Each structure stands twice: as structure tokens, then as C-alpha cells.
Short mmCIF file of C-alpha atoms in Angstrom, two decimals:
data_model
loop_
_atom_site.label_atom_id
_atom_site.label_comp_id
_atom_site.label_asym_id
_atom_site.label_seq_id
_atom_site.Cartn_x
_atom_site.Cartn_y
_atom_site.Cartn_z
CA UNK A 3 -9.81 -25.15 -11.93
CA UNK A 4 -8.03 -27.23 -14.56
CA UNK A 5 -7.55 -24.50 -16.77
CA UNK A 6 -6.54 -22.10 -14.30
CA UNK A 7 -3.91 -24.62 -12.91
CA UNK A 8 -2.34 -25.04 -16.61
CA UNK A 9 -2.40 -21.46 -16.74
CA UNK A 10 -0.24 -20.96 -13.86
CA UNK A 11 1.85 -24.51 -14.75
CA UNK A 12 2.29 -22.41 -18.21
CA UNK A 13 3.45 -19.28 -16.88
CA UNK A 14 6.23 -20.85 -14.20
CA UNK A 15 7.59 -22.38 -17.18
CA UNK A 16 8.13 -19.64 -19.66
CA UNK A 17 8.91 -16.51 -17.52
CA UNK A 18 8.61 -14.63 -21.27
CA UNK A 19 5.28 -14.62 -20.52
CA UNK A 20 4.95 -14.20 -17.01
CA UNK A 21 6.70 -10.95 -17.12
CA UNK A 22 4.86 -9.74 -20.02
CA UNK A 23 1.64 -10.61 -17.63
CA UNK A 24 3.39 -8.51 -15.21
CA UNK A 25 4.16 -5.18 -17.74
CA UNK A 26 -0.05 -5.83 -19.47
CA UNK A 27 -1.13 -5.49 -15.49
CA UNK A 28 1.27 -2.42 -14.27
CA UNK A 29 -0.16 -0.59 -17.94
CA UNK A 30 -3.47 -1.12 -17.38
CA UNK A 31 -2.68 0.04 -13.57
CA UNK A 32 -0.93 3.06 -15.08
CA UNK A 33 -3.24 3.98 -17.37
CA UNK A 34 -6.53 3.92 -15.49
CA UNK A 35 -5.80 7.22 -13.83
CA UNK A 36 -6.60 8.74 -16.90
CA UNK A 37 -9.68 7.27 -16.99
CA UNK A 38 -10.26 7.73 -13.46
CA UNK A 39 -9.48 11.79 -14.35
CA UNK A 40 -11.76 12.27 -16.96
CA UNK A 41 -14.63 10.13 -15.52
CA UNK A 42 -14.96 13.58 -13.19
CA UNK A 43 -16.29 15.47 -16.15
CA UNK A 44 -19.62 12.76 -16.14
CA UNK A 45 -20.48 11.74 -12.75
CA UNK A 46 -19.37 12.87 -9.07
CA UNK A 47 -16.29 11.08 -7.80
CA UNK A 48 -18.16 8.67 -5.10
CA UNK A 49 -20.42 8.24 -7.87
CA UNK A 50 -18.08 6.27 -10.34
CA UNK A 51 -16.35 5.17 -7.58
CA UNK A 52 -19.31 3.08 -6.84
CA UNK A 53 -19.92 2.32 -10.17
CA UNK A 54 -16.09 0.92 -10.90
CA UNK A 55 -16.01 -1.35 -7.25
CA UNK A 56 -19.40 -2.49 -7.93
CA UNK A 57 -18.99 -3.38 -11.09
CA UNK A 58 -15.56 -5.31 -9.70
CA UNK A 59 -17.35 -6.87 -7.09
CA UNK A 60 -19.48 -8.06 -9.39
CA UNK A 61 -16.90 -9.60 -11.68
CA UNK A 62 -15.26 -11.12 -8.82
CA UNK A 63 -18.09 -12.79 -7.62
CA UNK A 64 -18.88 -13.99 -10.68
CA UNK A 65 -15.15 -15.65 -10.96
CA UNK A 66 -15.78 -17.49 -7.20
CA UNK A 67 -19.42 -18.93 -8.35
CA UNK A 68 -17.22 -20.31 -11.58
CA UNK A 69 -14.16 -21.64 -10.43
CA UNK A 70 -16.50 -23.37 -7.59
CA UNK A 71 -14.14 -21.86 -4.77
CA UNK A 72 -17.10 -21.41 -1.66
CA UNK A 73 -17.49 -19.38 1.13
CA UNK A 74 -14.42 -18.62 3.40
CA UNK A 75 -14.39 -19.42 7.23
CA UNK A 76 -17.23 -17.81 9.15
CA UNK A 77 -14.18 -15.99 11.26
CA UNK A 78 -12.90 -14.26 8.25
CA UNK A 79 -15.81 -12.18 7.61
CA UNK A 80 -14.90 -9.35 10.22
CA UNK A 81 -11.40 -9.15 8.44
CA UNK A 82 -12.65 -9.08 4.96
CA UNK A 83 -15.17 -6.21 6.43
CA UNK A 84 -12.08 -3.87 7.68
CA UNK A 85 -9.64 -4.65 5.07
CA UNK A 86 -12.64 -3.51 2.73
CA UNK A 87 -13.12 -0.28 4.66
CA UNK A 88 -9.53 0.30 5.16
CA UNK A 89 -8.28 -0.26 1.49
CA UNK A 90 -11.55 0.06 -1.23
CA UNK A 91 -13.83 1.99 0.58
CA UNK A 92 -11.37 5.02 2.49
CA UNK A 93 -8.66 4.77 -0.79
CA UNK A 94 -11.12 5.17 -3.41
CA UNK A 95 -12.80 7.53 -1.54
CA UNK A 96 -9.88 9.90 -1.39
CA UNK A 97 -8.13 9.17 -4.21
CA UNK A 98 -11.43 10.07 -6.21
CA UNK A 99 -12.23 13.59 -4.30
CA UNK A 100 -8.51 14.39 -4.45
CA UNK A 101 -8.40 13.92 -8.39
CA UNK A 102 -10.81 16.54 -8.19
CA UNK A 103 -7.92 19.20 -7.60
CA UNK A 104 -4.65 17.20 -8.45
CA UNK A 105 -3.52 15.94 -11.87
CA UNK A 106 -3.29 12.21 -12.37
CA UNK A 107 0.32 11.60 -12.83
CA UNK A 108 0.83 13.21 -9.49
CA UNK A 109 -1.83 11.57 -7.53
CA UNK A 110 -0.47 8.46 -8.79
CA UNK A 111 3.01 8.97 -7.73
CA UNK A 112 1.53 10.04 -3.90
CA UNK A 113 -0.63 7.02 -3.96
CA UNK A 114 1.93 4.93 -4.29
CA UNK A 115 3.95 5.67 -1.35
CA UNK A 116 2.00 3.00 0.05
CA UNK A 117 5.12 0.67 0.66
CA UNK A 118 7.03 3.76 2.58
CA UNK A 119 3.98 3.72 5.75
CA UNK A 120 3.36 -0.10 5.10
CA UNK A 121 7.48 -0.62 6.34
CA UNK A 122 6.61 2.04 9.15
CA UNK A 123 3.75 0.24 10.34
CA UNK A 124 5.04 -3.22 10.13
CA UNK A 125 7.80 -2.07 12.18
CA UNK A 126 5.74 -1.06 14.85
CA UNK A 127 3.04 -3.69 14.74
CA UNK A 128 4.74 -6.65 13.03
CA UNK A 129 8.13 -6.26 14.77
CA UNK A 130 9.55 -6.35 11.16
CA UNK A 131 13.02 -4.82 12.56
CA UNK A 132 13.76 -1.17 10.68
CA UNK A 133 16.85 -1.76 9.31
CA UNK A 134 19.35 1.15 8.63
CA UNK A 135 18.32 0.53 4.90
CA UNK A 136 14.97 0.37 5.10
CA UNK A 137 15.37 3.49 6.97
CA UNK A 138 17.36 5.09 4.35
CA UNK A 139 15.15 4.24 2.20
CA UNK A 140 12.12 5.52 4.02
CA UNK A 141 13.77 8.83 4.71
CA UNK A 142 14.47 9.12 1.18
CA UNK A 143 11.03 8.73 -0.09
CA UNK A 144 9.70 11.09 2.63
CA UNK A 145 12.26 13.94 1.07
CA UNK A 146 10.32 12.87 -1.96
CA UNK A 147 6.98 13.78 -0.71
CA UNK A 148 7.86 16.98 0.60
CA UNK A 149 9.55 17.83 -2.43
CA UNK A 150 6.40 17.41 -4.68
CA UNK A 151 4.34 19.28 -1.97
CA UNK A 152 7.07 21.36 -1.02
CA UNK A 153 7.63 22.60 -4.67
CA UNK A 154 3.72 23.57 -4.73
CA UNK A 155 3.80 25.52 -1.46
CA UNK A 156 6.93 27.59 -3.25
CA UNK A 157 5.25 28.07 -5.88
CA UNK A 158 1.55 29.72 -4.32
CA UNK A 159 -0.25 26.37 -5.10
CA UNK A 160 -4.10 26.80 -4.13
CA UNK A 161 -5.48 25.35 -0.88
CA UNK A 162 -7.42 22.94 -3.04
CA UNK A 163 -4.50 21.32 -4.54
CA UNK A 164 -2.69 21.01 -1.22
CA UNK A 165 -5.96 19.31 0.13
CA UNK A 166 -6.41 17.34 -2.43
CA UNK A 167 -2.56 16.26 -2.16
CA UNK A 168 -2.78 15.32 1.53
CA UNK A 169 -6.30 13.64 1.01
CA UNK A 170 -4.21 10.84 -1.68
CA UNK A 171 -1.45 10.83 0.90
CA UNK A 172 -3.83 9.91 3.26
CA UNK A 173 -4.83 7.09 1.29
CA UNK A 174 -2.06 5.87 0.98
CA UNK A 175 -1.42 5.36 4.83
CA UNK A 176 -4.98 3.94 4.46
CA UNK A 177 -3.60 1.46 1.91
CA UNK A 178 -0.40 0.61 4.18
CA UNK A 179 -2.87 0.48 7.07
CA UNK A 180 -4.81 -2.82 5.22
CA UNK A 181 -1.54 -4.11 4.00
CA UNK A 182 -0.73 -4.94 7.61
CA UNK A 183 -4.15 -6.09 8.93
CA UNK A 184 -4.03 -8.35 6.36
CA UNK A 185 -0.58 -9.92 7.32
CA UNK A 186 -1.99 -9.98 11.25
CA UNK A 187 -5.56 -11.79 10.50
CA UNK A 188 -5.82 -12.89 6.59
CA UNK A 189 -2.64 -14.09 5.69
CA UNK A 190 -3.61 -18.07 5.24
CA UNK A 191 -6.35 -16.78 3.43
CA UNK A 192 -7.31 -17.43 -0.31
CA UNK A 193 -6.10 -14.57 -2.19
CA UNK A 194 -8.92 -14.42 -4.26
CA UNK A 195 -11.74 -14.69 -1.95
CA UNK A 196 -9.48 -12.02 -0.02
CA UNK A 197 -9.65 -9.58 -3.24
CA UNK A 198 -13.30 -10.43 -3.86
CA UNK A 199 -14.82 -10.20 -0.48
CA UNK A 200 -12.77 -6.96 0.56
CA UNK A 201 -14.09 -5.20 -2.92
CA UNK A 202 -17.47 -6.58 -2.51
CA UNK A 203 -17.92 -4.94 1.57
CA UNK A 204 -15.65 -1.76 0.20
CA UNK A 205 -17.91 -1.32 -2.85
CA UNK A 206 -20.86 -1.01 -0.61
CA UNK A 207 -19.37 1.78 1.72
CA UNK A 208 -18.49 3.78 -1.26
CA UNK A 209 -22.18 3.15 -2.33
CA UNK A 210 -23.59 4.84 0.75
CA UNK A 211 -21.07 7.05 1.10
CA UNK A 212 -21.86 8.13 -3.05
CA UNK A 213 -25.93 7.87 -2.14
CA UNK A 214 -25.64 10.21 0.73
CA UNK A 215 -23.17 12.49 -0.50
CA UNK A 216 -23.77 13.09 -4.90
CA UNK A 217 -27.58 11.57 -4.81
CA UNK A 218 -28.58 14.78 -6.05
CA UNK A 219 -25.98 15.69 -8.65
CA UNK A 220 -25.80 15.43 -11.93
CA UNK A 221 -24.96 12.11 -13.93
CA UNK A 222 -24.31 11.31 -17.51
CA UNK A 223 -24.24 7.47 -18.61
CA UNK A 224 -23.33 7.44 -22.32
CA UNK A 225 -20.92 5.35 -24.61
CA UNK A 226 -17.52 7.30 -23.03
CA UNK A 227 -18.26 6.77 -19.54
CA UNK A 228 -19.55 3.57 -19.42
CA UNK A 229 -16.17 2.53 -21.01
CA UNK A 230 -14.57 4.27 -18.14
CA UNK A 231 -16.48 2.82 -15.69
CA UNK A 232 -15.71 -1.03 -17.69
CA UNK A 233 -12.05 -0.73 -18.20
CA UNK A 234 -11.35 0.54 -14.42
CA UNK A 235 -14.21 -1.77 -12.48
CA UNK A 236 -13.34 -5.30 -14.98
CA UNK A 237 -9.60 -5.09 -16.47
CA UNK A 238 -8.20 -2.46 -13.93
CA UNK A 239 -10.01 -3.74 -10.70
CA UNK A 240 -11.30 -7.14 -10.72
CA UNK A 241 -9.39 -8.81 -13.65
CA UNK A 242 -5.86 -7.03 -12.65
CA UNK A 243 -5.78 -7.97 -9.43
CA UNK A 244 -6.60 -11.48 -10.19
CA UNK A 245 -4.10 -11.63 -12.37
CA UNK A 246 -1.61 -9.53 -9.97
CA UNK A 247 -2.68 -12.40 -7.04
CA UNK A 248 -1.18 -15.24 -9.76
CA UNK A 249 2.08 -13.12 -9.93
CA UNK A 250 2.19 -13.30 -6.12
CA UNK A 251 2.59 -17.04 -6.38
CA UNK A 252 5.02 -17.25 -8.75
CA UNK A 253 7.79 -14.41 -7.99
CA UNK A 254 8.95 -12.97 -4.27
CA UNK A 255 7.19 -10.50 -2.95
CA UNK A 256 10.26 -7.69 -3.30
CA UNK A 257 9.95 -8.11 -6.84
CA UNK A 258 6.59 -7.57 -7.19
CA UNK A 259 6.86 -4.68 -4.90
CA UNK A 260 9.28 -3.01 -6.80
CA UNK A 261 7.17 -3.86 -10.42
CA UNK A 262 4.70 -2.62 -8.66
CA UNK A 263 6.77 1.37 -8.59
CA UNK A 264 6.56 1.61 -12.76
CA UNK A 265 3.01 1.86 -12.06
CA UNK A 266 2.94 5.70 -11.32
CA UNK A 267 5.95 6.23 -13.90
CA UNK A 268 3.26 5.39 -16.84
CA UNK A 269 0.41 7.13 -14.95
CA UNK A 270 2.87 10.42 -15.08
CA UNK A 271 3.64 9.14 -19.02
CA UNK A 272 -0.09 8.63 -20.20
CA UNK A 273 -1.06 11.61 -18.08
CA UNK A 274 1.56 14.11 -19.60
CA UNK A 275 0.46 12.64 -23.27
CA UNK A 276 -3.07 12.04 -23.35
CA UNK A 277 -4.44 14.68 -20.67
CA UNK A 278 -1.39 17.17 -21.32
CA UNK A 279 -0.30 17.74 -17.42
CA UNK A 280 2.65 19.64 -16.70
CA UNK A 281 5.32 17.82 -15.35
CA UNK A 282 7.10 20.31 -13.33
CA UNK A 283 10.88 19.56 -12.13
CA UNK A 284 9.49 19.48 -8.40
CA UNK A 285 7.09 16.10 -9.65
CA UNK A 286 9.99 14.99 -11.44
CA UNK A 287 12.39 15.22 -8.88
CA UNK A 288 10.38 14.11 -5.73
CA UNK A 289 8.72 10.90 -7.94
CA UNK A 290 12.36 9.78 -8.47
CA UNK A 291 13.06 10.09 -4.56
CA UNK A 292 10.00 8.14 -3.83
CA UNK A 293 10.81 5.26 -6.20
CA UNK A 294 14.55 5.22 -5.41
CA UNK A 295 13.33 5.28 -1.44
CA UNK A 296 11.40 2.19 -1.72
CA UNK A 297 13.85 0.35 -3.96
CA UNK A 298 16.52 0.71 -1.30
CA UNK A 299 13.90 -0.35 1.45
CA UNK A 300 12.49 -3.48 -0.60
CA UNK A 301 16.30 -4.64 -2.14
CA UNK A 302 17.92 -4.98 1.95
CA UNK A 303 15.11 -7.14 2.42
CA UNK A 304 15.79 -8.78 -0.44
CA UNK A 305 19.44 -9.56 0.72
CA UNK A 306 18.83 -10.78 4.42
CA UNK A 307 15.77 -13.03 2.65
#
């Protein structure tokens, strides 16, 4: 706990290195949807799904039993259990089977409209007020949306991709869903045992859902996959959020937010460089709606806080 104190003591006082923290978590962010692509060509995508949160969980676990934290409050356990469901197990899910049919850099970009039906949401269940610039702001990002799928309907997309579009959409509203459960029932709770109890109950509904579903199909453990399955379950899942959960104590939560939007800017980077996906002016022009959307959203609450 000592060291993990001076750690944070060290980072408040030279914000050189918090924000280079910052940039080391939004690349490895960024860039694990190009590991989260290619795992598809060795395993189903439940399958390494349950591999990556279980290997997380794991992790996390093992960072609770070694910084001594203990078990939370015996009333916390039902929240842990549907924030798990709601933003591991139903994301994951999703994301995973849409990646199937839609290139990374885009499924990255829909993912993380998150913050557009997390505003929606805690309008109508928070009584955050909508503000004619957070409205704005949504509006624009939902122009954004429609422009990405609204570019592949033009253009005689296949059903699949469409699916597979609205499935990571879905998530996303998934992802907004927990955002706001949290706020309602887990919001004095410890950040970490929030992040390592949700994976840990999430990681086991992917696992059923992978056991009934891909029992029978084929998998292939070797050097490349396992290195997949490390990089997004440790430094991507467990060791990023961690890391992302110090952040949150040190900066306000609209600049994190906003970090947060470079995070599908370098998926659509290492996706375009190392997987060679065509970024089409309809991607290019509704990703810059979405970002500039939330911006305007997150910077008016920036000014009345």
C-alpha cells in the first residue's frame, strides 16, 4: 500500500508523467482491437473472450490478495453481479461477434459512443438536467452514427456488416447502461474492488455463454494467440484499468472522458496500418462527428462544474 501511495504522491506531483500514464493506457486501449481482430482467425469470439476476462479476473484478484484490500460489503455483491453482466459480460459479448463482420477501427469508433447514451440515460434516471449543449452535442454524435451506417447502407453494405454494426452499438448502450447503475448503487465503492469483482462475475457469463455456444469449435493455442489473449486480458484489461482508476483520482472526470475519445482515433490508426482497413470518407467523417459530439457535451459540463 506504501508503494502504491508514493506512486500516486509521485504522479500528482509531476503531471509529465501522469499524462504520459494517460497516452501508455489510451495506446494500449487503441491498439488491442487489433489484437482483438486477429484473435478471430484462432479461437471463436466467446472463446477468447473468456480467455482475455478470465485471465483479467485473474490478475485482478491477484492485485486485491496483494495489496491486502478484503472483501467489499455483503450489499455490494448484487451490484458488482449486474454491473458485470451489463458491462463485461453483454459488451464483450457483442463487441467480439460483431468484429466478426466489421473492421476494428470502425467497431472502435461505434463502441465508443458510450458517453452519447450514458448523458441520455443519466438524464432520465439521474436527473442530470440535458442542457442545450449537451444536447447539441448528443445530436451531433448521433448524425455521426448514422453517417458511418448511413454511408454503408448507400453503398450495398451486406446484412452482416449492418448486424454486426448495430450489435457494437448495442454495446455501447450496454456500456452507458452500467455507467449509470454504477453512479445509482456503487459510487462510494472502491474502484478497484469495483473493476475486479465486475470482471470476475462478467468473465464467468462470457464463460458459459463461450461453453454453450463454441464448445465444439475449433481452437488453436500457440505462441501468437496466447500473446493475444496476454496483452488484452493483463495490460489491456486488468492492468489498464487499474491504472485508468488512478487517473480517476487525480484529474476531473471531463478530462478523462474526453482522453478517453483518442482511444478509437489510434484503433482507426493501428487498424488502417497494421491490418490494412479501408478508411472510407463516410468512417472518417461520422468518427469526427462522434468525437466532436461528445466534446461539446463533456466541455458545458465542464463550465457549469
Amino acid at each position: 500500500m506504501f508503494q502504491q501511495n508514493a506512486f500516486v504522491t509521485f504522479l500528482h506531483k509531476n503531471r509529465w508523467a501522469l499524462w504520459l500514464l494517460i497516452l501508455l493506457v489510451i495506446l494500449l486501449w487503441g491498439y488491442a482491437w487489433v489484437f482483438m481482430k486477429l484473435s478471430l482467425n484462432y479461437m471463436g469470439p466467446f472463446t477468447f473472450s473468456a480467455f482475455r476476462f478470465g485471465v483479467g479476473a485473474v490478475t485482478m484478484l491477484l492485485v486485491i490478495w496483494l495489496s491486502r484490500t478484503g472483501l467489499p460489503p455483503r450489499h455490494q455483491w448484487k451490484h458488482f453481479i449486474v454491473v458485470g453482466i451489463l458491462q463485461t459480460t453483454i459488451v464483450y459479448l457483442l463487441i467480439m461477434y460483431g468484429l466478426r463482420f466489421v473492421d476494428a477501427g470502425k467497431s472502435s469508433v461505434l463502441l465508443y459512443s458510450m458517453p452519447m447514451w450514458s448523458s441520455l440515460f443519466a438524464a432520465r434516471f439521474l436527473g442530470e438536467k440535458l442542457t442545450p449543449a449537451k444536447l447539441t452535442g448528443l445530436l451531433t454524435g448521433l448524425v455521426g452514427l448514422l453517417t458511418i451506417l448511413g454511408w454503408d447502407i448507400w453503398t450495398n453494405q451486406s446484412m452482416d456488416i449492418l448486424t454486426g454494426e448495430l450489435l457494437i452499438i448495442v454495446g455501447a448502450i450496454s456500456w452507458g447502461i452500467a455507467n449509470v447503475y454504477y453512479r445509482r448503487n456503487l459510487r462510494d465503492a472502491s474502484q478497484l474492488q469495483v473493476n475486479t469483482w465486475q470482471m470476475t462475475f462478467g468473465a464467468i457469463g462470457i464463460i458459459i455463454a463461450a461453453f454453450v455456444t463454441e464448445s465444439g469449435e475449433p481452437l488453436v493455442l500457440n505462441v501468437t494467440s496466447i500473446s493475444y489473449i496476454l496483452f488484452t486480458g493483463v495490460l489491456a484489461s486488468a492492468l489498464c484499468f487499474t491504472a485508468w482508476f488512478v487517473v480517476l483520482s487525480l484529474i476531473d472526470m471531463v478530462t478523462a472522458t474526453i482522453s478517453t475519445l483518442l482511444v478509437p482515433v489510434f484503433g482507426l490508426f493501428f487498424s488502417s496500418i497494421i491490418l490494412g482497413e479501408h478508411l472510407s470518407t463516410g468512417i472518417l467523417i461520422g468518427s469526427g462527428l462522434i468525437i466532436i459530439g461528445i466534446i461539446i457535451a463533456q466541455t458545458s459540463k465542464s463550465r457549469r462544474t
